[in-house]
PDB file of C-alpha atoms in Angstrom:
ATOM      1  CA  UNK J1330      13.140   1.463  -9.695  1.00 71.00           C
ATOM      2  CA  UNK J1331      16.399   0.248  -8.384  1.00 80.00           C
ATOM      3  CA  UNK J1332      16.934  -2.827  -5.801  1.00 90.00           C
ATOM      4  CA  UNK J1333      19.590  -2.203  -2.863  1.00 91.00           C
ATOM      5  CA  UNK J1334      20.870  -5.348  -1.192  1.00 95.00           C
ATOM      6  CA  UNK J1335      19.879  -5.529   2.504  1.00 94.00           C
ATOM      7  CA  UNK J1336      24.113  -5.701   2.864  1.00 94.00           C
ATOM      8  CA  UNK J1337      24.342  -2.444   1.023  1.00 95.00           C
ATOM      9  CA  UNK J1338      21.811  -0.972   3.330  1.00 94.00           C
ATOM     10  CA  UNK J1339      23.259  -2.088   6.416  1.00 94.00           C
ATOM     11  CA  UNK J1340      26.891  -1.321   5.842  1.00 93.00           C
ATOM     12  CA  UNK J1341      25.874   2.639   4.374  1.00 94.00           C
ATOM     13  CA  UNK J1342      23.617   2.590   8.047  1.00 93.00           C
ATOM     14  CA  UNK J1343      26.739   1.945   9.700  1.00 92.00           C
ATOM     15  CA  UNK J1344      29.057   4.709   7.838  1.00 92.00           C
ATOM     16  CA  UNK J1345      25.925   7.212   8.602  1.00 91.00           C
ATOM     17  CA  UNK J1346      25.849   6.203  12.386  1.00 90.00           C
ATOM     18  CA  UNK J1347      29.666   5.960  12.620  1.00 88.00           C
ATOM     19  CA  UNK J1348      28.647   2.476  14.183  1.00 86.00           C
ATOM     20  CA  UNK J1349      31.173  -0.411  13.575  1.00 78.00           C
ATOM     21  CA  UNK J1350      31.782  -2.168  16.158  1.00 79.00           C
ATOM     22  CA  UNK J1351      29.320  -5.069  15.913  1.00 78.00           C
ATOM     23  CA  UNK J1352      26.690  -3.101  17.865  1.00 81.00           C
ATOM     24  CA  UNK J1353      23.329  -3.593  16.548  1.00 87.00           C
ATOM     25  CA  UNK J1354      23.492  -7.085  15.419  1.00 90.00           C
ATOM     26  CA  UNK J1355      22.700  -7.695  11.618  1.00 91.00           C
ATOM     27  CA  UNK J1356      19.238  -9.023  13.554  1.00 93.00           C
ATOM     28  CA  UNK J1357      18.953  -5.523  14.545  1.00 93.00           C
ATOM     29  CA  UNK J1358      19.924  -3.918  11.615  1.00 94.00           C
ATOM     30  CA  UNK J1359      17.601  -6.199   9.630  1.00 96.00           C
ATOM     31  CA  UNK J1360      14.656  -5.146  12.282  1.00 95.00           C
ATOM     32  CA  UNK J1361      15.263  -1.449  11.498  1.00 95.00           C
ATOM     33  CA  UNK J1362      15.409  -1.629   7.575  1.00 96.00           C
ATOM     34  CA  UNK J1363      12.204  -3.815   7.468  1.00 96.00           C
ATOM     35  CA  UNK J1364      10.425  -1.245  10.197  1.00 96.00           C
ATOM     36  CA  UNK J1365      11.745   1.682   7.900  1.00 96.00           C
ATOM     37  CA  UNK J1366      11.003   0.476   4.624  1.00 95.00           C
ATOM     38  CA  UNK J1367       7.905  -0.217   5.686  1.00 94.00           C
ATOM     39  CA  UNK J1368       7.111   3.224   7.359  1.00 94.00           C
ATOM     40  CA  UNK J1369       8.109   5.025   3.974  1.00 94.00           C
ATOM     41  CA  UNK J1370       6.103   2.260   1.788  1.00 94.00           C
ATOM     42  CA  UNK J1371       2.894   3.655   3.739  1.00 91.00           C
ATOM     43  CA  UNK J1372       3.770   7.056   4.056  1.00 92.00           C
ATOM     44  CA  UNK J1373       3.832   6.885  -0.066  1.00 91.00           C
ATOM     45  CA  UNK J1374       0.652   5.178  -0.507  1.00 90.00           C
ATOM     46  CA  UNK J1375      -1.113   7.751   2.006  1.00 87.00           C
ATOM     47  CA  UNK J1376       0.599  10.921  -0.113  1.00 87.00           C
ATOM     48  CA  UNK J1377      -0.648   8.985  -3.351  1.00 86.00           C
ATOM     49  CA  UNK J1378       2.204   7.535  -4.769  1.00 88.00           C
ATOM     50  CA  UNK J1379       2.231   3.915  -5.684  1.00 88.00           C
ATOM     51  CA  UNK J1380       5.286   2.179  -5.206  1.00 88.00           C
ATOM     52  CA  UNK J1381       4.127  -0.926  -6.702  1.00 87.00           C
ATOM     53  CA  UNK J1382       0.970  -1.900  -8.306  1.00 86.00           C
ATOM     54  CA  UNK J1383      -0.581  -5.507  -8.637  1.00 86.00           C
ATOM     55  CA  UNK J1384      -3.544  -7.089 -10.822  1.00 84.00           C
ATOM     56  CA  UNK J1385      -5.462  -9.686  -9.037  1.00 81.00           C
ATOM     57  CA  UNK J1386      -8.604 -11.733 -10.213  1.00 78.00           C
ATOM     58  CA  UNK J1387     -10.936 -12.579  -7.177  1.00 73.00           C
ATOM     59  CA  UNK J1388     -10.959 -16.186  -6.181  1.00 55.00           C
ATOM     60  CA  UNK J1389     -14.853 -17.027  -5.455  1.00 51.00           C
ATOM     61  CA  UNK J1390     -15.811 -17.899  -2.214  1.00 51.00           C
ATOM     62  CA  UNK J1391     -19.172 -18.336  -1.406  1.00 51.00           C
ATOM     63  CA  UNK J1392     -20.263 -16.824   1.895  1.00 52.00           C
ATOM     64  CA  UNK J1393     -23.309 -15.342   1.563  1.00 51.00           C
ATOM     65  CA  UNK J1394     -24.018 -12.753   3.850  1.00 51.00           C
ATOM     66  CA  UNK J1395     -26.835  -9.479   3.952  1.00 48.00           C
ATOM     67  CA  UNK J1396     -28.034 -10.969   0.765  1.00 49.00           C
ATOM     68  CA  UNK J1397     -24.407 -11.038  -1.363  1.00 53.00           C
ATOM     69  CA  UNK J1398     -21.835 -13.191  -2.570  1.00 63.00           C
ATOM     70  CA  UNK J1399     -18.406 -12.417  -0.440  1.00 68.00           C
ATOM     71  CA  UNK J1400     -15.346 -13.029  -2.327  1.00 75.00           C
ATOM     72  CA  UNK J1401     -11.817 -12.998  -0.807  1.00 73.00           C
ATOM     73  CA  UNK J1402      -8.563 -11.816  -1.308  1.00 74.00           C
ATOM     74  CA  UNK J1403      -5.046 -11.524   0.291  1.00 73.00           C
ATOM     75  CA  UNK J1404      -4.919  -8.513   2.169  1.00 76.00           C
ATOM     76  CA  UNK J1405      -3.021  -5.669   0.377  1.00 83.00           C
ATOM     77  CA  UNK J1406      -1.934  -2.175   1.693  1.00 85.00           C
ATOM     78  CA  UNK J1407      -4.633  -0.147  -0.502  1.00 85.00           C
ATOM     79  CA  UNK J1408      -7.100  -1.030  -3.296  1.00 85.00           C
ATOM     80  CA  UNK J1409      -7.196   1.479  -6.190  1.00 85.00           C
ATOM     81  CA  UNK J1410     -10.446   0.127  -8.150  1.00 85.00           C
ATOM     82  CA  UNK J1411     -12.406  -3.422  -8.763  1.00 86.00           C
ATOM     83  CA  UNK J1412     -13.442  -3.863 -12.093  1.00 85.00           C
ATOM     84  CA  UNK J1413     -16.690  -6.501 -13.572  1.00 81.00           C
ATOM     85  CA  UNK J1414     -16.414  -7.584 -17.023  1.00 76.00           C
ATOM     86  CA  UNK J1415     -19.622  -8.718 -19.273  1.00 71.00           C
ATOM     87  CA  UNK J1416     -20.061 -11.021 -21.441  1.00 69.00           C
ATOM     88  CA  UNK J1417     -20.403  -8.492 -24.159  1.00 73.00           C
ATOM     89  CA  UNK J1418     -16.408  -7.295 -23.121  1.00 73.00           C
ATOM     90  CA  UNK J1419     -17.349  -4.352 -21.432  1.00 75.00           C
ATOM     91  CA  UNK J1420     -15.784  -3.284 -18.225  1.00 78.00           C
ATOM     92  CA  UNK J1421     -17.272  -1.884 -14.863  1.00 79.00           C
ATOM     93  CA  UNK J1422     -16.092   0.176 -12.108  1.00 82.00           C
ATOM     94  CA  UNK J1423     -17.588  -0.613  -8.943  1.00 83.00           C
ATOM     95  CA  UNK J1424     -18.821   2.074  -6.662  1.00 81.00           C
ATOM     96  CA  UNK J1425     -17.701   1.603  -2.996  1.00 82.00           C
ATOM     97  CA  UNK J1426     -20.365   1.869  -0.765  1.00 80.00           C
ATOM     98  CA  UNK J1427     -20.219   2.628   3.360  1.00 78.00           C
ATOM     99  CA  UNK J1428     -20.576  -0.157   5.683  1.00 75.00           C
ATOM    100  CA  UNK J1429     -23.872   1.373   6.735  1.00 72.00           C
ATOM    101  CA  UNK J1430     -25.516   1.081   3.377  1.00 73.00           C
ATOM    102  CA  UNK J1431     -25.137  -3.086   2.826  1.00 70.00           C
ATOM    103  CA  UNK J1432     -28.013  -3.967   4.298  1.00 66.00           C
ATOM    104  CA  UNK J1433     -30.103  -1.063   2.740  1.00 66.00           C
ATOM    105  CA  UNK J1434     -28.287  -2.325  -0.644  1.00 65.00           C
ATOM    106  CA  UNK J1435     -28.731  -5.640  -0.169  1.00 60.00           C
ATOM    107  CA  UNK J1436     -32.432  -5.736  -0.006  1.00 61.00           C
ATOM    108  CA  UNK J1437     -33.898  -2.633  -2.655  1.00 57.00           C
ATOM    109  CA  UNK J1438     -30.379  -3.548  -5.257  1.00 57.00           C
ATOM    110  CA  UNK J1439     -31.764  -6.398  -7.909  1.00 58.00           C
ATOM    111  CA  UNK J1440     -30.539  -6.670 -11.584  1.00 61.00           C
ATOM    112  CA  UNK J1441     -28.101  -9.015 -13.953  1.00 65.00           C
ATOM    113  CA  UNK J1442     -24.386  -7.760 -12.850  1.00 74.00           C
ATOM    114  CA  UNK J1443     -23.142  -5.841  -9.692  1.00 79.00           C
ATOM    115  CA  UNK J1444     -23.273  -2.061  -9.747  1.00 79.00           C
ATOM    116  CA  UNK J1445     -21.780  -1.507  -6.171  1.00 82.00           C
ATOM    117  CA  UNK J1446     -19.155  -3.186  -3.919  1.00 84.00           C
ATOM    118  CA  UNK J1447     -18.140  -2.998  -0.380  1.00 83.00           C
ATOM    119  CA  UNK J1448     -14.735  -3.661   1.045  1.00 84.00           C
ATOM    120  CA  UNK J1449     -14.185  -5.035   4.455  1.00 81.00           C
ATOM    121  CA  UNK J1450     -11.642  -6.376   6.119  1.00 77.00           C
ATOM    122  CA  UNK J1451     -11.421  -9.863   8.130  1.00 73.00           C
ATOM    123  CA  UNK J1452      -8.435  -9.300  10.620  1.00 74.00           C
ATOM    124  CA  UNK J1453      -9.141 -12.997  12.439  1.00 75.00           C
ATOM    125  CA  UNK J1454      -8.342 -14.698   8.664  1.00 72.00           C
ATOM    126  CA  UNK J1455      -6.173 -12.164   7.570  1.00 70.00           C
ATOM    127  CA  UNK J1456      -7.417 -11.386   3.926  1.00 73.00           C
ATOM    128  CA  UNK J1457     -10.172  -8.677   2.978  1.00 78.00           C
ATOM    129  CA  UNK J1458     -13.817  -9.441   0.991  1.00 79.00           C
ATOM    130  CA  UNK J1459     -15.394  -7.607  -1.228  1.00 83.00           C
ATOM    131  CA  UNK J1460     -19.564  -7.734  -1.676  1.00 81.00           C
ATOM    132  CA  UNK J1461     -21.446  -6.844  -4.727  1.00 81.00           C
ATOM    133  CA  UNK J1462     -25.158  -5.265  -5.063  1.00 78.00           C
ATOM    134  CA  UNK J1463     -26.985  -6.878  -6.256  1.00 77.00           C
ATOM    135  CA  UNK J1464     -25.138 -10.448  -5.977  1.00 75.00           C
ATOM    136  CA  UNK J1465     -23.381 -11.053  -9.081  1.00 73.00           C
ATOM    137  CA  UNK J1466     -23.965 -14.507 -11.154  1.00 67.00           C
ATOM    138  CA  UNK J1467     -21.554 -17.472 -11.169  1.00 65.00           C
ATOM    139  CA  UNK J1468     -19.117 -17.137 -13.394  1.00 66.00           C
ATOM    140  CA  UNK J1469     -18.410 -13.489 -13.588  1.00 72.00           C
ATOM    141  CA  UNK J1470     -15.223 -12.611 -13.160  1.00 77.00           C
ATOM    142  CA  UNK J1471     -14.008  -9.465 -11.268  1.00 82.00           C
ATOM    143  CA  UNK J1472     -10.885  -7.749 -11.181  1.00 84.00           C
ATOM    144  CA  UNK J1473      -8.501  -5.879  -8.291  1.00 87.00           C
ATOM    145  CA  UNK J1474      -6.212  -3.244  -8.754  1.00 87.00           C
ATOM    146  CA  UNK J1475      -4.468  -2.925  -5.791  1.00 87.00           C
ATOM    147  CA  UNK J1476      -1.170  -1.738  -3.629  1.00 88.00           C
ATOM    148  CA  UNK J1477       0.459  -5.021  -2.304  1.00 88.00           C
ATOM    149  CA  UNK J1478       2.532  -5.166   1.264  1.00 88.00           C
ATOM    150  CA  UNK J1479       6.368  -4.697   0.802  1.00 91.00           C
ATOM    151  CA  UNK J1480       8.111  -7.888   0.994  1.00 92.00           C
ATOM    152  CA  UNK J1481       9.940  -8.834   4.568  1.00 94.00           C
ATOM    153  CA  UNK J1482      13.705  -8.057   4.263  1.00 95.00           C
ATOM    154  CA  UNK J1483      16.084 -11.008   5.815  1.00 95.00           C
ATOM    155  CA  UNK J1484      19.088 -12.308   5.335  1.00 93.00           C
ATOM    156  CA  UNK J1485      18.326 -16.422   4.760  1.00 94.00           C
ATOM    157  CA  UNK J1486      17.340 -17.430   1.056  1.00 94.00           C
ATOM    158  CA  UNK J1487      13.911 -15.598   0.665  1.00 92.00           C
ATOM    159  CA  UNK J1488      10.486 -17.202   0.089  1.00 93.00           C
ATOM    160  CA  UNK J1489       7.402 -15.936  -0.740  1.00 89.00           C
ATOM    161  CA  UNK J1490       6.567 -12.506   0.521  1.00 88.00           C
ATOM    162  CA  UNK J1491      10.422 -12.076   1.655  1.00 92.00           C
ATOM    163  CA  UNK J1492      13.486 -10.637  -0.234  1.00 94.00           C
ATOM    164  CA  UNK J1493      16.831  -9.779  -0.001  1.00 95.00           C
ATOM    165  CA  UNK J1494      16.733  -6.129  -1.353  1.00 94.00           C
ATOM    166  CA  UNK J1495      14.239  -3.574  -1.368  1.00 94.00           C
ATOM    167  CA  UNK J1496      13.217  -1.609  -4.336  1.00 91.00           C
ATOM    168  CA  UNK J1497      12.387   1.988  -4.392  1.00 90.00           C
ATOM    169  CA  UNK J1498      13.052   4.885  -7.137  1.00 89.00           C
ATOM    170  CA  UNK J1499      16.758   5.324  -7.432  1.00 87.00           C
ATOM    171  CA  UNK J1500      17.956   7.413  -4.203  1.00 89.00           C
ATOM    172  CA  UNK J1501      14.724   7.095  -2.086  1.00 92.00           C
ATOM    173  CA  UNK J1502      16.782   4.325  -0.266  1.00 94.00           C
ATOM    174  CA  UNK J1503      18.598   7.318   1.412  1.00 94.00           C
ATOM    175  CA  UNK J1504      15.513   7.829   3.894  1.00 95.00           C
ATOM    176  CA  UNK J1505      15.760   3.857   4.819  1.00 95.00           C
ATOM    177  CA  UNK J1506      19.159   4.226   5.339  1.00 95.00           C
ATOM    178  CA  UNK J1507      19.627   7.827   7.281  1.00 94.00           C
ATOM    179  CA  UNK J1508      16.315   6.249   9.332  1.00 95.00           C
ATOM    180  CA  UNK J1509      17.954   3.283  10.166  1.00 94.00           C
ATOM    181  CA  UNK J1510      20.915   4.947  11.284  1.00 94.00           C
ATOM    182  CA  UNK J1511      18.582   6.979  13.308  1.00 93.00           C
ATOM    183  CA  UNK J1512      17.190   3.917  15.121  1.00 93.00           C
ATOM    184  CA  UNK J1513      20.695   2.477  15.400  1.00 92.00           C
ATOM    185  CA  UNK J1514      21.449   6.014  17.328  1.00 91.00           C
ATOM    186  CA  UNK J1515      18.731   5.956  19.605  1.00 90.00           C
ATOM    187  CA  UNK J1516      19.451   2.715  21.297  1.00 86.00           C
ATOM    188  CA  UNK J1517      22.731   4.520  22.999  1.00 82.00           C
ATOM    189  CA  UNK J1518      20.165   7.460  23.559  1.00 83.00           C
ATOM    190  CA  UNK J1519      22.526   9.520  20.691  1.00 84.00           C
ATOM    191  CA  UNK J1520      21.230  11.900  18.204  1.00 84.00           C
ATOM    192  CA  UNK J1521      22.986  13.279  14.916  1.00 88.00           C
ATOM    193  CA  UNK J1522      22.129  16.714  13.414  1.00 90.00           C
ATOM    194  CA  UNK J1523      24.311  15.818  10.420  1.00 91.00           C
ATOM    195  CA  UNK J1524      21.627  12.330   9.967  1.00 92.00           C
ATOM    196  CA  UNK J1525      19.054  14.765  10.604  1.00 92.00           C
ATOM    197  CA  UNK J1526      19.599  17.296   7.970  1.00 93.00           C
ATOM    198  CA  UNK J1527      20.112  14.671   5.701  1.00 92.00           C
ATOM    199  CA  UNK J1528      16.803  13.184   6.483  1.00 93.00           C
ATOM    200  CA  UNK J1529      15.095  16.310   6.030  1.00 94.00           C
ATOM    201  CA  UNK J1530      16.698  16.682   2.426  1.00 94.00           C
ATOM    202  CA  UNK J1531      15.907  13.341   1.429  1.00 94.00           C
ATOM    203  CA  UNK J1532      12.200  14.150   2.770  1.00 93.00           C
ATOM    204  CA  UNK J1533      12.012  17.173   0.860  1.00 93.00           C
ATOM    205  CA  UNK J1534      13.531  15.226  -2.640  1.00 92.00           C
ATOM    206  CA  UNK J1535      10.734  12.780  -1.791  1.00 93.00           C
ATOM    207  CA  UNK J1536       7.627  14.924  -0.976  1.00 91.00           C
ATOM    208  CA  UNK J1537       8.365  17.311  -4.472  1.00 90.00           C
ATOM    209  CA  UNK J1538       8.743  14.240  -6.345  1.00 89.00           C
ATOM    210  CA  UNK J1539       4.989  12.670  -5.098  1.00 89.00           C
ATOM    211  CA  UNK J1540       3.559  15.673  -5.806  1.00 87.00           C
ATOM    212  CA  UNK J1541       4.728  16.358  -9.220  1.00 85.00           C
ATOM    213  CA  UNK J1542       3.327  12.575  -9.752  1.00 84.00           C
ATOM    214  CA  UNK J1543      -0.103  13.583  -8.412  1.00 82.00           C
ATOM    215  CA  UNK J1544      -0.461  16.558 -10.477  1.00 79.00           C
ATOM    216  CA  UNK J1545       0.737  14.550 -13.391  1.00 77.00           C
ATOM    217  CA  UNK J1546      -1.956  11.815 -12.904  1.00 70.00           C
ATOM    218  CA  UNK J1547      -4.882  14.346 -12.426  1.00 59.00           C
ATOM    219  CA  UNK J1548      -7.025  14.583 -15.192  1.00 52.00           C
ATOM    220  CA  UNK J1549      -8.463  17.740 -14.058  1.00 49.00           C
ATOM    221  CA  UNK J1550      -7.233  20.984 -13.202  1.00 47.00           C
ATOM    222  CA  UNK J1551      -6.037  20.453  -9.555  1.00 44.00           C
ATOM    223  CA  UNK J1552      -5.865  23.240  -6.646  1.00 46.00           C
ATOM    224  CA  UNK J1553      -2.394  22.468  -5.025  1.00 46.00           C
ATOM    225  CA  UNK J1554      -3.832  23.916  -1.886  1.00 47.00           C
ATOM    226  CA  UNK J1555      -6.685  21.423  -1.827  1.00 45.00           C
ATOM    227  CA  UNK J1556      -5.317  18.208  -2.422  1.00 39.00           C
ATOM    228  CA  UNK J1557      -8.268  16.601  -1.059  1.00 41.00           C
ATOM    229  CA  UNK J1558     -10.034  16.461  -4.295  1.00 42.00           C
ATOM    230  CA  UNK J1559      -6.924  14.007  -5.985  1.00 38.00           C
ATOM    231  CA  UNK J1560      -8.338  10.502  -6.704  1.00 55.00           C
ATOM    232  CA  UNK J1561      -5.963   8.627  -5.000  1.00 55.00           C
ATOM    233  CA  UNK J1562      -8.293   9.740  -1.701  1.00 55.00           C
ATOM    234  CA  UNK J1563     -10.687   7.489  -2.964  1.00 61.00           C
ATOM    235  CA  UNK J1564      -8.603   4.642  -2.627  1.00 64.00           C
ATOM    236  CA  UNK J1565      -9.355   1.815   0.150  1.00 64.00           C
ATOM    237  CA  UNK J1566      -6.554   1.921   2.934  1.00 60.00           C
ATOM    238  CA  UNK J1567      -5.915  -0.979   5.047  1.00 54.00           C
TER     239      UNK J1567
END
C-alpha cells in the first residue's frame, strides 16, 4: 500500500485538468478527492477486494430485544464474519440469518452459546448491532472482522477518522486523481478525452487486478463467468 499526500493529489489533479489558476479552491479540491476516494473505496469492497481490514471485539450492550442480547458496534463499510470463542478455545462462525427469521429464532433457538447472528443497522445512532440465537451468556466474548470507512481527507492536523493522505495499492491513486480532475472539469461544463482514456486504463489495471485477487482467495474451483458463487457475496454491506 502506498500513502499519497492530499498536496500530491491535488497538484497532479491540476496538471491532468490543465487547471492552475486558483479555480477550484483547495476546499474544492479537498471535496472531490474525499468524494472520489470514497467512490473507489466502495466500488472495491462491492467487486470483493478489501482495501483495509479491521479486528474488533464487541462492546456489550444490553438491549434485549425479540428474546436476544443486542451488542453494538461502530458502523463499518462491510462485515466479513463474527466469530464466538468457548471456554474450551474453540472458535465459531456465526450464521447470518434474514431479518424475517429473528423472531422465529428467537423463540424455538435455546442452548449454551449462539449458533446464529443477525446484523442490523441503527441509522438514528449511527452504529450497527448484531443479535445472537439463542442469547449468548455474560461474558462471552465475540469477535468482528470487518471493512472500516476510509478516513476523511483535509488539510488541518487530522484527528480521529481524518488524514492527510490516502492509501491505496501503489498506482490506484491514478483513478482519484484523473476523477478529480474530471469533477474539476465539469464545473466549467468541459470534458477531456485524454482524462478519459486514462480513466478507462486505470479502470481496466484495477478491475484485472481484483479479479486475480478473487480467484486467488477462492478455495474452490471458481467459474469466472459466475462470480456470484465468490464468498465475498456473503459479506454484510452497509
Amino acid at each position: 500500500m502506498a500513502a499519497t499526500l492530499y498536496t500530491e493529489m491535488i497538484d497532479r489533479a491540476k496538471v491532468a485538468a490543465d487547471m492552475s489558476d486558483g479555480f477550484p479552491s483547495t476546499t474544492g479540491w479537498l471535496y472531490f478527492l474525499n468524494a472520489e476516494y470514497r467512490k473507489l473505496w466502495v466500488r472495491l469492497i462491492r467487486s470483493g477486494y478489501p482495501p483495509e481490514v479491521s479486528y474488533e471485539s464487541i462492546s456489550t450492550v444490553r438491549v434485549t430485544t425479540f428474546g436476544g442480547t443486542q451488542y453494538t458496534l461502530d458502523e463499518p463499510s462491510a462485515i466479513i464474519a463474527v466469530y464466538g470463542y468457548r471456554a474450551t478455545g474453540e472458535t465459531t462462525q456465526y450464521y447470518r440469518i434474514p431479518i424475517k427469521r429473528i423472531w422465529e429464532q428467537s423463540k424455538i433457538r435455546a442452548g449454551t452459546y449462539p449458533r446464529e447472528c443477525y446484523i442490523g443497522s441503527d441509522f438514528l445512532n449511527g452504529n450497527m448491532y448484531i443479535k445472537f440465537f439463542p442469547d449468548p451468556p455474560t461474558g462471552q466474548t465475540f469477535f468482528v472482522v470487518s471493512i472500516p470507512k476510509p478516513n476523511k481527507i483535509v488539510s488541518t492536523v487530522p484527528v480521529a477518522g481524518e488524514s492527510n493522505s490516502i492509501v491505496l495499492p501503489f498506482g490506484w491513486e491514478e483513478r482519484v486523481v484523473y476523477g478529480m480532475a474530471q469533477r474539476a472539469l465539469a464545473k466549467e461544463e468541459t470534458v477531456n478525452p485524454a482524462i478519459e482514456r486514462e480513466l478507462a486504463a486505470v479502470d481496466e489495471q484495477i478491475d484485472t487486478h481484483v479479479s486475480d485477487y478473487i480467484l486467488q482467495q477462492s478455495n474452490t474451483a471458481v467459474n469466472v463467468n459466475d462470480f456470484p458463487d465468490v464468498s465475498y457475496l456473503e459479506w454484510y454491506y452497509v
